[in-house]
PDB file of C-alpha atoms in Angstrom:
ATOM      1  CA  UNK J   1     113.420 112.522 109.155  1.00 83.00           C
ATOM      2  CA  UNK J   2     109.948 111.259 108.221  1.00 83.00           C
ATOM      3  CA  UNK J   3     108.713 114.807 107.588  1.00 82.00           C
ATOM      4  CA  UNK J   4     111.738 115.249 105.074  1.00 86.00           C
ATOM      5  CA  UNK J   5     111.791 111.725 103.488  1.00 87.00           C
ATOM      6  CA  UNK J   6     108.010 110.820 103.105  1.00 89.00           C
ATOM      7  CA  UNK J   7     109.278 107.517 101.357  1.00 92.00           C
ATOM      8  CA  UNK J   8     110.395 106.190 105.195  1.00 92.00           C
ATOM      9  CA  UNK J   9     107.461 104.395 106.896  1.00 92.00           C
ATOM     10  CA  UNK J  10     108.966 104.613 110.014  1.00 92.00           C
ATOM     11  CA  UNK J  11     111.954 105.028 112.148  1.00 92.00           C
ATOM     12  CA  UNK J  12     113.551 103.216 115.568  1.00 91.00           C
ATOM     13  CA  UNK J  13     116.245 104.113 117.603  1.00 89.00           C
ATOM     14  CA  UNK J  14     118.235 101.712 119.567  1.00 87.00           C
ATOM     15  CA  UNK J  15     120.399 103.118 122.170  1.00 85.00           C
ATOM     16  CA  UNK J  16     121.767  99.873 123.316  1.00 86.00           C
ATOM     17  CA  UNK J  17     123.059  99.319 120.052  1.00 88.00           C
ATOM     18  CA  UNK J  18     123.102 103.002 118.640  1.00 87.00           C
ATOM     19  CA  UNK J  19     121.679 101.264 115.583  1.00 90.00           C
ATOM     20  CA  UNK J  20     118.445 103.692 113.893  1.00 92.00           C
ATOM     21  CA  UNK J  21     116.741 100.934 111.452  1.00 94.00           C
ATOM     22  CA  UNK J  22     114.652 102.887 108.801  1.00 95.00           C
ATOM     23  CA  UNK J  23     111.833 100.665 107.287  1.00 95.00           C
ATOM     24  CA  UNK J  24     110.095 101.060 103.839  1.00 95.00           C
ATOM     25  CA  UNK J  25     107.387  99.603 102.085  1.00 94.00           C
ATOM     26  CA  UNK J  26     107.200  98.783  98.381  1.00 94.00           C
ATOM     27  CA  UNK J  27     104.469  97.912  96.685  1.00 93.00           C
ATOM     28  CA  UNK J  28     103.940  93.919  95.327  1.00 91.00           C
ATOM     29  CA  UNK J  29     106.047  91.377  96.159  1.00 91.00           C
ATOM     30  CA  UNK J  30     110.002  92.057  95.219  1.00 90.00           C
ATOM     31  CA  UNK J  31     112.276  89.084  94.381  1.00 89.00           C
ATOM     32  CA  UNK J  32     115.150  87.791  96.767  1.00 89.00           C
ATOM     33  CA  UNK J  33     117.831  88.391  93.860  1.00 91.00           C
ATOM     34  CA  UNK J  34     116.631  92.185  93.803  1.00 91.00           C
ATOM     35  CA  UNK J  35     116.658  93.019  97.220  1.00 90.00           C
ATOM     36  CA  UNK J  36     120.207  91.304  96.828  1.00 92.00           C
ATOM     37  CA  UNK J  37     121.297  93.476  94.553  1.00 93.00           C
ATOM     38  CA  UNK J  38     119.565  96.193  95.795  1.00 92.00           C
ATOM     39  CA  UNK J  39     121.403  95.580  99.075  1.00 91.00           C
ATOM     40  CA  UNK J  40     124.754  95.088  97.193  1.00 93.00           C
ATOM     41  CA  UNK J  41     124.120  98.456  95.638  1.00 93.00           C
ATOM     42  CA  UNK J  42     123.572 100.560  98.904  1.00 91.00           C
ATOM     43  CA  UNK J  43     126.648  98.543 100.283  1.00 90.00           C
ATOM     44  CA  UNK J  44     129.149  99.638  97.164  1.00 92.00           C
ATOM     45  CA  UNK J  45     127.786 103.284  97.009  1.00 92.00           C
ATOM     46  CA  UNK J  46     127.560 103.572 100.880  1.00 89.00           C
ATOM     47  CA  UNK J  47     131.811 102.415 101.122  1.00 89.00           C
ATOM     48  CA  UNK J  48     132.296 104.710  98.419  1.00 92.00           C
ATOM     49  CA  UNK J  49     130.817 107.759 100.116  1.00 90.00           C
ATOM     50  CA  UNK J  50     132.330 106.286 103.339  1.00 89.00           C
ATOM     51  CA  UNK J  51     136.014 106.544 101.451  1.00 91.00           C
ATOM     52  CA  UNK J  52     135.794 109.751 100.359  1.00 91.00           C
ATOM     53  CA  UNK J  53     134.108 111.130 103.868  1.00 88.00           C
ATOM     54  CA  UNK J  54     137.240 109.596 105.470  1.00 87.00           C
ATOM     55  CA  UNK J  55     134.710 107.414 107.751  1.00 84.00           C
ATOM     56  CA  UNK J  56     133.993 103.677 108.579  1.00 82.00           C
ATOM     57  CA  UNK J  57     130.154 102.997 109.129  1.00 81.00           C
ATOM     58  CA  UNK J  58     130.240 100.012 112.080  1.00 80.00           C
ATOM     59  CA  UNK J  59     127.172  98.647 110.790  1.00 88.00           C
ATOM     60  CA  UNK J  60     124.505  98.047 107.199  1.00 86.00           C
ATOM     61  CA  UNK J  61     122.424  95.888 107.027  1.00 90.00           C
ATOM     62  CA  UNK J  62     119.530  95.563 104.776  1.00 90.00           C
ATOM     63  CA  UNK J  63     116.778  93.295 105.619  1.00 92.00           C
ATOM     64  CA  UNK J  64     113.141  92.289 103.612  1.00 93.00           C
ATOM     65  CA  UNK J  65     110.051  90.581 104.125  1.00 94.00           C
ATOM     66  CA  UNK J  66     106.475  90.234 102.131  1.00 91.00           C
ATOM     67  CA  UNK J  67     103.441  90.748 104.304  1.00 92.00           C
ATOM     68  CA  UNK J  68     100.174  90.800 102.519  1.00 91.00           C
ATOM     69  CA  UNK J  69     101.543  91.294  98.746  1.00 89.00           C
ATOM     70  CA  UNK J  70     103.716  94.716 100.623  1.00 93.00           C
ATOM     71  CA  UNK J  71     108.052  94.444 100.445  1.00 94.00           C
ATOM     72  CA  UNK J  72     109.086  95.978 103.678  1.00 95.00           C
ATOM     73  CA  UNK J  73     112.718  96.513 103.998  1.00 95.00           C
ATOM     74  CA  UNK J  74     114.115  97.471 107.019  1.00 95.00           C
ATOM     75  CA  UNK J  75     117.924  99.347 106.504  1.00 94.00           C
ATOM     76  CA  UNK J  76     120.163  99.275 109.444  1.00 94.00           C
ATOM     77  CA  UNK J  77     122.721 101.437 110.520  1.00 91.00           C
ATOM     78  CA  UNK J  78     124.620 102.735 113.433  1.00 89.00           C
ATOM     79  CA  UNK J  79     124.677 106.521 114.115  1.00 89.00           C
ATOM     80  CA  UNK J  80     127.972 106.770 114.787  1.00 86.00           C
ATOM     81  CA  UNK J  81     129.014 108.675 111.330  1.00 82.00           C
ATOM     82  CA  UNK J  82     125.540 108.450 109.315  1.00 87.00           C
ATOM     83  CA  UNK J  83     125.183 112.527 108.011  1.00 87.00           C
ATOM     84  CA  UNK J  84     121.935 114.015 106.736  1.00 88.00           C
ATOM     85  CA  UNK J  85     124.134 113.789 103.103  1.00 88.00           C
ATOM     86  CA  UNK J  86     124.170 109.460 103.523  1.00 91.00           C
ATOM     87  CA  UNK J  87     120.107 109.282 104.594  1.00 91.00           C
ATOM     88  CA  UNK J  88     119.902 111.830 101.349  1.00 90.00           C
ATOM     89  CA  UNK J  89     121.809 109.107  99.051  1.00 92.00           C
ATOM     90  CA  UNK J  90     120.203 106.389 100.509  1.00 93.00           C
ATOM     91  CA  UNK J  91     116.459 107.376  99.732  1.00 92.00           C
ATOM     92  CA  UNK J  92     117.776 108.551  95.936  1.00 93.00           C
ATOM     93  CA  UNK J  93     119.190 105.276  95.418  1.00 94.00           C
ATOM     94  CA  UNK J  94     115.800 103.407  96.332  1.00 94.00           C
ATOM     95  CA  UNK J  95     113.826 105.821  94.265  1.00 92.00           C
ATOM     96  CA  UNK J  96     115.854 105.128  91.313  1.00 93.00           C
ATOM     97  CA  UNK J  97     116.288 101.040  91.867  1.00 92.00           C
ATOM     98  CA  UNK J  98     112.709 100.439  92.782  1.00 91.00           C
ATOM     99  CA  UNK J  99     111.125 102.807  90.208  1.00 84.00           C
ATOM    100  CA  UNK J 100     107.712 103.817  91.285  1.00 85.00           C
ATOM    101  CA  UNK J 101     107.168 100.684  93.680  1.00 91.00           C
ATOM    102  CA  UNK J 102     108.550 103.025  97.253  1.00 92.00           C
ATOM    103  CA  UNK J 103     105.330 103.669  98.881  1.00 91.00           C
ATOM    104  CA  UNK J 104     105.312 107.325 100.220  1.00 88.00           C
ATOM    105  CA  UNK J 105     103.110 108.899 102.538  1.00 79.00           C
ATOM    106  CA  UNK J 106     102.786 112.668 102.914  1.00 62.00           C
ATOM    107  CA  UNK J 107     103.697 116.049 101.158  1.00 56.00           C
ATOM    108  CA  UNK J 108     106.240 115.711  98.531  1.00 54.00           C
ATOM    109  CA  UNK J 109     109.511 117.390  99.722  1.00 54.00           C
ATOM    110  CA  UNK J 110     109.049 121.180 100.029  1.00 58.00           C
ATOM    111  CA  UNK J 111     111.310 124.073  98.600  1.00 60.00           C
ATOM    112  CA  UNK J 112     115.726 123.884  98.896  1.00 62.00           C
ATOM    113  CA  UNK J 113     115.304 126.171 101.275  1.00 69.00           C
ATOM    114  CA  UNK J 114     112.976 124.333 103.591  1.00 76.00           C
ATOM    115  CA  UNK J 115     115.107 120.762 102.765  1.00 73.00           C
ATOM    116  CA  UNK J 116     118.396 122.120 103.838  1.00 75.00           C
ATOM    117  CA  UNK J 117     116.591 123.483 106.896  1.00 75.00           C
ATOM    118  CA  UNK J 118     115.362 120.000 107.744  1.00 80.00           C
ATOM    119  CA  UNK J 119     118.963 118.225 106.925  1.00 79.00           C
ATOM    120  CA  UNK J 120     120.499 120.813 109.558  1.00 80.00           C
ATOM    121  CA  UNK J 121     117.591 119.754 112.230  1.00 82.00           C
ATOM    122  CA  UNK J 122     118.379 116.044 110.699  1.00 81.00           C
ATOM    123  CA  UNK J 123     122.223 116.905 111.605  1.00 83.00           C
ATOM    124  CA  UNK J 124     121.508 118.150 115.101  1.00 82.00           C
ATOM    125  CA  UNK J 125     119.267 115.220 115.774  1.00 80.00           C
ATOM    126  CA  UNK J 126     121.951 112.935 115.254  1.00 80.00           C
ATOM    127  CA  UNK J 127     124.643 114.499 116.699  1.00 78.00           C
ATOM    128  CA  UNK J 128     122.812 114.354 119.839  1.00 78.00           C
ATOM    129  CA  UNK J 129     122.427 111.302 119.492  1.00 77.00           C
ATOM    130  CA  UNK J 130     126.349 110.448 118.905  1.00 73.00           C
ATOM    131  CA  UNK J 131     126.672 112.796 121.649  1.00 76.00           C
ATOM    132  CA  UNK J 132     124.501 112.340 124.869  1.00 77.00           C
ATOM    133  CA  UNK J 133     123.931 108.561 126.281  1.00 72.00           C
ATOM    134  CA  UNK J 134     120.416 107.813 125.047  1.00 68.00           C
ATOM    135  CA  UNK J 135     118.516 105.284 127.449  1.00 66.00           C
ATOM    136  CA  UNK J 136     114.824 105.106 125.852  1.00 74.00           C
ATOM    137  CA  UNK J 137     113.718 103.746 122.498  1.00 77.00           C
ATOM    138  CA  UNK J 138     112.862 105.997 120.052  1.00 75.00           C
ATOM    139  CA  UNK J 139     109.738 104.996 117.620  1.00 81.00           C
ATOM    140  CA  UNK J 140     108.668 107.409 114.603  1.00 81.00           C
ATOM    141  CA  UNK J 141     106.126 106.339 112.081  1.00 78.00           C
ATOM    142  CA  UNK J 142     102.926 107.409 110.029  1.00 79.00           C
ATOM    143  CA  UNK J 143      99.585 107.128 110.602  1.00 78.00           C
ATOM    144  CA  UNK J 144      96.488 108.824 108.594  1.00 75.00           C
ATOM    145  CA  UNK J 145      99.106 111.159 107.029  1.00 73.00           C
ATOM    146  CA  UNK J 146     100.288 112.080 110.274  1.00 76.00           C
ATOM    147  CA  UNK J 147     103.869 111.530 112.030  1.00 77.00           C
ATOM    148  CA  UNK J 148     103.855 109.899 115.824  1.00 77.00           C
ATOM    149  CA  UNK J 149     106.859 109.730 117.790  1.00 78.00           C
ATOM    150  CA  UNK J 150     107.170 107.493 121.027  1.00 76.00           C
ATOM    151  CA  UNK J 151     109.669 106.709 123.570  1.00 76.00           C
ATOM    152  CA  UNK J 152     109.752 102.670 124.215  1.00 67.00           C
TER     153      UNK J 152
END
């Protein structure tokens, strides 16, 4: 996911929860009443696709802090029906609302061809995870425009 989306900073995997929490960072400092609507936002557009995928996420939350003049927001959700097609929606909805401010790290995204290559390992990925009882932690994040990957 974080060789496909170079806007997510990193990525955890909880199996005890089956929550994945994707963080961001955005540059300066963003107001409480815009992550709020930001957060209202995903939530409307998110029960929207939900509705018309015939599914009912278990979990969303959206979550933000300012470290050092840098908005991280952390996006939860459970795995249970999250598709390549949601994460998609989700990252074109913060590059539109935060306008320039998503930090990303990395190549741009490649050709169509090599995208909907990634969103069927992205599909896999997850349905192994809804799939096969996970015990370890899973950690993903960048470092020196590279892309580590841990068990916890």
């Amino acid at each position: 996911m974080l060789l496909r989306y170079p806007e997510v900073s990193s990525l955890h995997f909880e199996p005890e929860t089956n929550l994945m929490r994707f963080t961001f960072l955005c540059q300066g400092s963003l107001p409480s009443d815009e992550v709020a609507e930001l957060a209202s936002l995903l939530d409307e557009s998110l029960d929207a696709y939900a509705f018309l995928e015939g599914v009912q996420p278990r979990h969303l939350s959206l979550q933000h802090e300012v470290v050092d003049g840098v908005t991280v927001l952390e996006l939860e959700r459970d795995v249970d029906s999250l598709t390549p097609t949601e994460i998609s929606m989700i990252i074109s909805l913060l590059r539109d609302r935060l306008d320039g401010k998503l930090v990303a790290e990395g190549p741009t995204p490649g050709e169509e061809e090599e995208q909907t290559h990634q969103d069927e390992i992205i599909e896999s990925l997850l349905d192994d995870l809804r799939t096969t009882r996970q015990v370890q932690r899973l950690i993903a994040f960048r470092e020196e425009g590279r892309v580590l990957v841990f068990n916890k």
